[in-house]
């Protein structure tokens, strides 16, 4: 494998960690690889999907490692400026969506994972989907319906 990319949020970007200690750097050393880290600190699942699709417009990696950010992150635009929200930093719309149902966050999150995996399959690109936290089994079961394995941190 020559062309490997990683996608994700600050965990994959390595925010707050020495370059040599990022998990991407450890994979590079262990397997003697060069990995393009396209992660965006603070990103959400929609951004991960977008970065992947944009990248596939110009290149075909041999492998994609997609680290999916927490489902309770979202992006919206206000006065032509992108704003990221999460449970700790959000506006009234986010709070109302959360109050109404967690599904308001899990549905689009799952759809982003399904879309990214489907695009990779059509492009003949192998994808490994990971989540660096736990998720309820019901969401893993929903992905299983599409033959998608999400590797989680148990």
PDB file of N, CA and C in Angstrom, residues 1-39:
ATOM      1  N   UNK A   1       0.838  -1.182   0.000  1.00  0.00           N
ATOM      2  CA  UNK A   1       0.000   0.000   0.000  1.00  0.00           C
ATOM      3  C   UNK A   1       0.875   1.235   0.000  1.00  0.00           C
ATOM      4  N   UNK A   2       0.590   2.078  -0.940  1.00  0.00           N
ATOM      5  CA  UNK A   2       1.403   3.287  -1.073  1.00  0.00           C
ATOM      6  C   UNK A   2       0.663   4.533  -0.635  1.00  0.00           C
ATOM      7  N   UNK A   3      -0.634   4.606  -0.906  1.00  0.00           N
ATOM      8  CA  UNK A   3      -1.388   5.817  -0.683  1.00  0.00           C
ATOM      9  C   UNK A   3      -2.436   5.578   0.401  1.00  0.00           C
ATOM     10  N   UNK A   4      -2.138   6.024   1.602  1.00  0.00           N
ATOM     11  CA  UNK A   4      -3.032   5.843   2.741  1.00  0.00           C
ATOM     12  C   UNK A   4      -3.372   7.219   3.289  1.00  0.00           C
ATOM     13  N   UNK A   5      -4.660   7.416   3.582  1.00  0.00           N
ATOM     14  CA  UNK A   5      -5.070   8.675   4.198  1.00  0.00           C
ATOM     15  C   UNK A   5      -5.823   8.384   5.503  1.00  0.00           C
ATOM     16  N   UNK A   6      -5.744   9.333   6.407  1.00  0.00           N
ATOM     17  CA  UNK A   6      -6.552   9.289   7.617  1.00  0.00           C
ATOM     18  C   UNK A   6      -7.431  10.530   7.647  1.00  0.00           C
ATOM     19  N   UNK A   7      -8.596  10.346   8.195  1.00  0.00           N
ATOM     20  CA  UNK A   7      -9.572  11.410   8.351  1.00  0.00           C
ATOM     21  C   UNK A   7     -10.078  11.365   9.788  1.00  0.00           C
ATOM     22  N   UNK A   8     -10.475  12.504  10.306  1.00  0.00           N
ATOM     23  CA  UNK A   8     -11.037  12.518  11.649  1.00  0.00           C
ATOM     24  C   UNK A   8     -10.972  13.898  12.259  1.00  0.00           C
ATOM     25  N   UNK A   9     -11.031  13.904  13.572  1.00  0.00           N
ATOM     26  CA  UNK A   9     -11.015  15.158  14.327  1.00  0.00           C
ATOM     27  C   UNK A   9      -9.666  15.317  15.023  1.00  0.00           C
ATOM     28  N   UNK A  10      -9.653  16.013  16.134  1.00  0.00           N
ATOM     29  CA  UNK A  10      -8.407  16.304  16.841  1.00  0.00           C
ATOM     30  C   UNK A  10      -7.686  15.043  17.313  1.00  0.00           C
ATOM     31  N   UNK A  11      -8.441  13.968  17.567  1.00  0.00           N
ATOM     32  CA  UNK A  11      -7.788  12.721  17.991  1.00  0.00           C
ATOM     33  C   UNK A  11      -6.826  12.221  16.915  1.00  0.00           C
ATOM     34  N   UNK A  12      -7.266  12.239  15.674  1.00  0.00           N
ATOM     35  CA  UNK A  12      -6.428  11.771  14.574  1.00  0.00           C
ATOM     36  C   UNK A  12      -5.412  12.831  14.167  1.00  0.00           C
ATOM     37  N   UNK A  13      -5.808  14.097  14.265  1.00  0.00           N
ATOM     38  CA  UNK A  13      -4.863  15.178  13.956  1.00  0.00           C
ATOM     39  C   UNK A  13      -3.723  15.196  14.974  1.00  0.00           C
ATOM     40  N   UNK A  14      -3.996  14.724  16.172  1.00  0.00           N
ATOM     41  CA  UNK A  14      -2.960  14.654  17.199  1.00  0.00           C
ATOM     42  C   UNK A  14      -2.837  15.904  18.040  1.00  0.00           C
ATOM     43  N   UNK A  15      -3.923  16.649  18.178  1.00  0.00           N
ATOM     44  CA  UNK A  15      -3.883  17.877  18.978  1.00  0.00           C
ATOM     45  C   UNK A  15      -3.473  17.553  20.418  1.00  0.00           C
ATOM     46  N   UNK A  16      -2.479  18.297  20.896  1.00  0.00           N
ATOM     47  CA  UNK A  16      -2.021  18.130  22.271  1.00  0.00           C
ATOM     48  C   UNK A  16      -1.058  16.977  22.494  1.00  0.00           C
ATOM     49  N   UNK A  17      -0.666  16.317  21.405  1.00  0.00           N
ATOM     50  CA  UNK A  17       0.223  15.159  21.499  1.00  0.00           C
ATOM     51  C   UNK A  17       1.457  15.442  20.647  1.00  0.00           C
ATOM     52  N   UNK A  18       2.618  15.074  21.127  1.00  0.00           N
ATOM     53  CA  UNK A  18       3.829  15.211  20.309  1.00  0.00           C
ATOM     54  C   UNK A  18       3.627  14.473  18.985  1.00  0.00           C
ATOM     55  N   UNK A  19       4.186  15.024  17.927  1.00  0.00           N
ATOM     56  CA  UNK A  19       4.037  14.442  16.594  1.00  0.00           C
ATOM     57  C   UNK A  19       4.355  12.949  16.603  1.00  0.00           C
ATOM     58  N   UNK A  20       5.408  12.554  17.245  1.00  0.00           N
ATOM     59  CA  UNK A  20       5.842  11.149  17.241  1.00  0.00           C
ATOM     60  C   UNK A  20       4.879  10.232  17.996  1.00  0.00           C
ATOM     61  N   UNK A  21       4.022  10.811  18.850  1.00  0.00           N
ATOM     62  CA  UNK A  21       3.108  10.020  19.664  1.00  0.00           C
ATOM     63  C   UNK A  21       1.684   9.953  19.114  1.00  0.00           C
ATOM     64  N   UNK A  22       1.409  10.653  18.017  1.00  0.00           N
ATOM     65  CA  UNK A  22       0.087  10.550  17.391  1.00  0.00           C
ATOM     66  C   UNK A  22      -0.099   9.117  16.910  1.00  0.00           C
ATOM     67  N   UNK A  23      -1.309   8.609  16.962  1.00  0.00           N
ATOM     68  CA  UNK A  23      -1.494   7.225  16.524  1.00  0.00           C
ATOM     69  C   UNK A  23      -1.165   7.061  15.050  1.00  0.00           C
ATOM     70  N   UNK A  24      -1.351   8.098  14.258  1.00  0.00           N
ATOM     71  CA  UNK A  24      -0.989   8.023  12.835  1.00  0.00           C
ATOM     72  C   UNK A  24       0.526   7.872  12.691  1.00  0.00           C
ATOM     73  N   UNK A  25       1.289   8.608  13.477  1.00  0.00           N
ATOM     74  CA  UNK A  25       2.753   8.494  13.436  1.00  0.00           C
ATOM     75  C   UNK A  25       3.212   7.117  13.889  1.00  0.00           C
ATOM     76  N   UNK A  26       2.539   6.572  14.888  1.00  0.00           N
ATOM     77  CA  UNK A  26       2.890   5.230  15.374  1.00  0.00           C
ATOM     78  C   UNK A  26       2.631   4.195  14.285  1.00  0.00           C
ATOM     79  N   UNK A  27       1.500   4.319  13.581  1.00  0.00           N
ATOM     80  CA  UNK A  27       1.227   3.408  12.459  1.00  0.00           C
ATOM     81  C   UNK A  27       2.286   3.534  11.371  1.00  0.00           C
ATOM     82  N   UNK A  28       2.684   4.772  11.070  1.00  0.00           N
ATOM     83  CA  UNK A  28       3.716   4.989  10.041  1.00  0.00           C
ATOM     84  C   UNK A  28       5.013   4.275  10.415  1.00  0.00           C
ATOM     85  N   UNK A  29       5.448   4.452  11.653  1.00  0.00           N
ATOM     86  CA  UNK A  29       6.703   3.818  12.093  1.00  0.00           C
ATOM     87  C   UNK A  29       6.577   2.303  12.134  1.00  0.00           C
ATOM     88  N   UNK A  30       5.500   1.821  12.706  1.00  0.00           N
ATOM     89  CA  UNK A  30       5.337   0.384  12.897  1.00  0.00           C
ATOM     90  C   UNK A  30       5.283  -0.369  11.564  1.00  0.00           C
ATOM     91  N   UNK A  31       4.584   0.210  10.579  1.00  0.00           N
ATOM     92  CA  UNK A  31       4.410  -0.464   9.298  1.00  0.00           C
ATOM     93  C   UNK A  31       5.285   0.111   8.181  1.00  0.00           C
ATOM     94  N   UNK A  32       6.158   1.055   8.535  1.00  0.00           N
ATOM     95  CA  UNK A  32       7.046   1.699   7.568  1.00  0.00           C
ATOM     96  C   UNK A  32       6.250   2.272   6.380  1.00  0.00           C
ATOM     97  N   UNK A  33       5.292   3.145   6.714  1.00  0.00           N
ATOM     98  CA  UNK A  33       4.401   3.740   5.731  1.00  0.00           C
ATOM     99  C   UNK A  33       4.475   5.259   5.779  1.00  0.00           C
ATOM    100  N   UNK A  34       3.967   5.865   4.752  1.00  0.00           N
ATOM    101  CA  UNK A  34       3.709   7.303   4.756  1.00  0.00           C
ATOM    102  C   UNK A  34       2.193   7.449   4.683  1.00  0.00           C
ATOM    103  N   UNK A  35       1.626   8.172   5.640  1.00  0.00           N
ATOM    104  CA  UNK A  35       0.177   8.357   5.709  1.00  0.00           C
ATOM    105  C   UNK A  35      -0.129   9.846   5.614  1.00  0.00           C
ATOM    106  N   UNK A  36      -1.050  10.195   4.733  1.00  0.00           N
ATOM    107  CA  UNK A  36      -1.510  11.585   4.632  1.00  0.00           C
ATOM    108  C   UNK A  36      -2.611  11.783   5.666  1.00  0.00           C
ATOM    109  N   UNK A  37      -2.354  12.659   6.614  1.00  0.00           N
ATOM    110  CA  UNK A  37      -3.318  12.924   7.670  1.00  0.00           C
ATOM    111  C   UNK A  37      -4.151  14.140   7.272  1.00  0.00           C
ATOM    112  N   UNK A  38      -5.395  13.897   6.879  1.00  0.00           N
ATOM    113  CA  UNK A  38      -6.295  14.952   6.428  1.00  0.00           C
ATOM    114  C   UNK A  38      -7.298  15.349   7.509  1.00  0.00           C
ATOM    115  N   UNK A  39      -6.989  15.037   8.740  1.00  0.00           N
ATOM    116  CA  UNK A  39      -7.886  15.308   9.852  1.00  0.00           C
ATOM    117  C   UNK A  39      -8.001  16.795  10.131  1.00  0.00           C
TER     118      UNK A  39
END
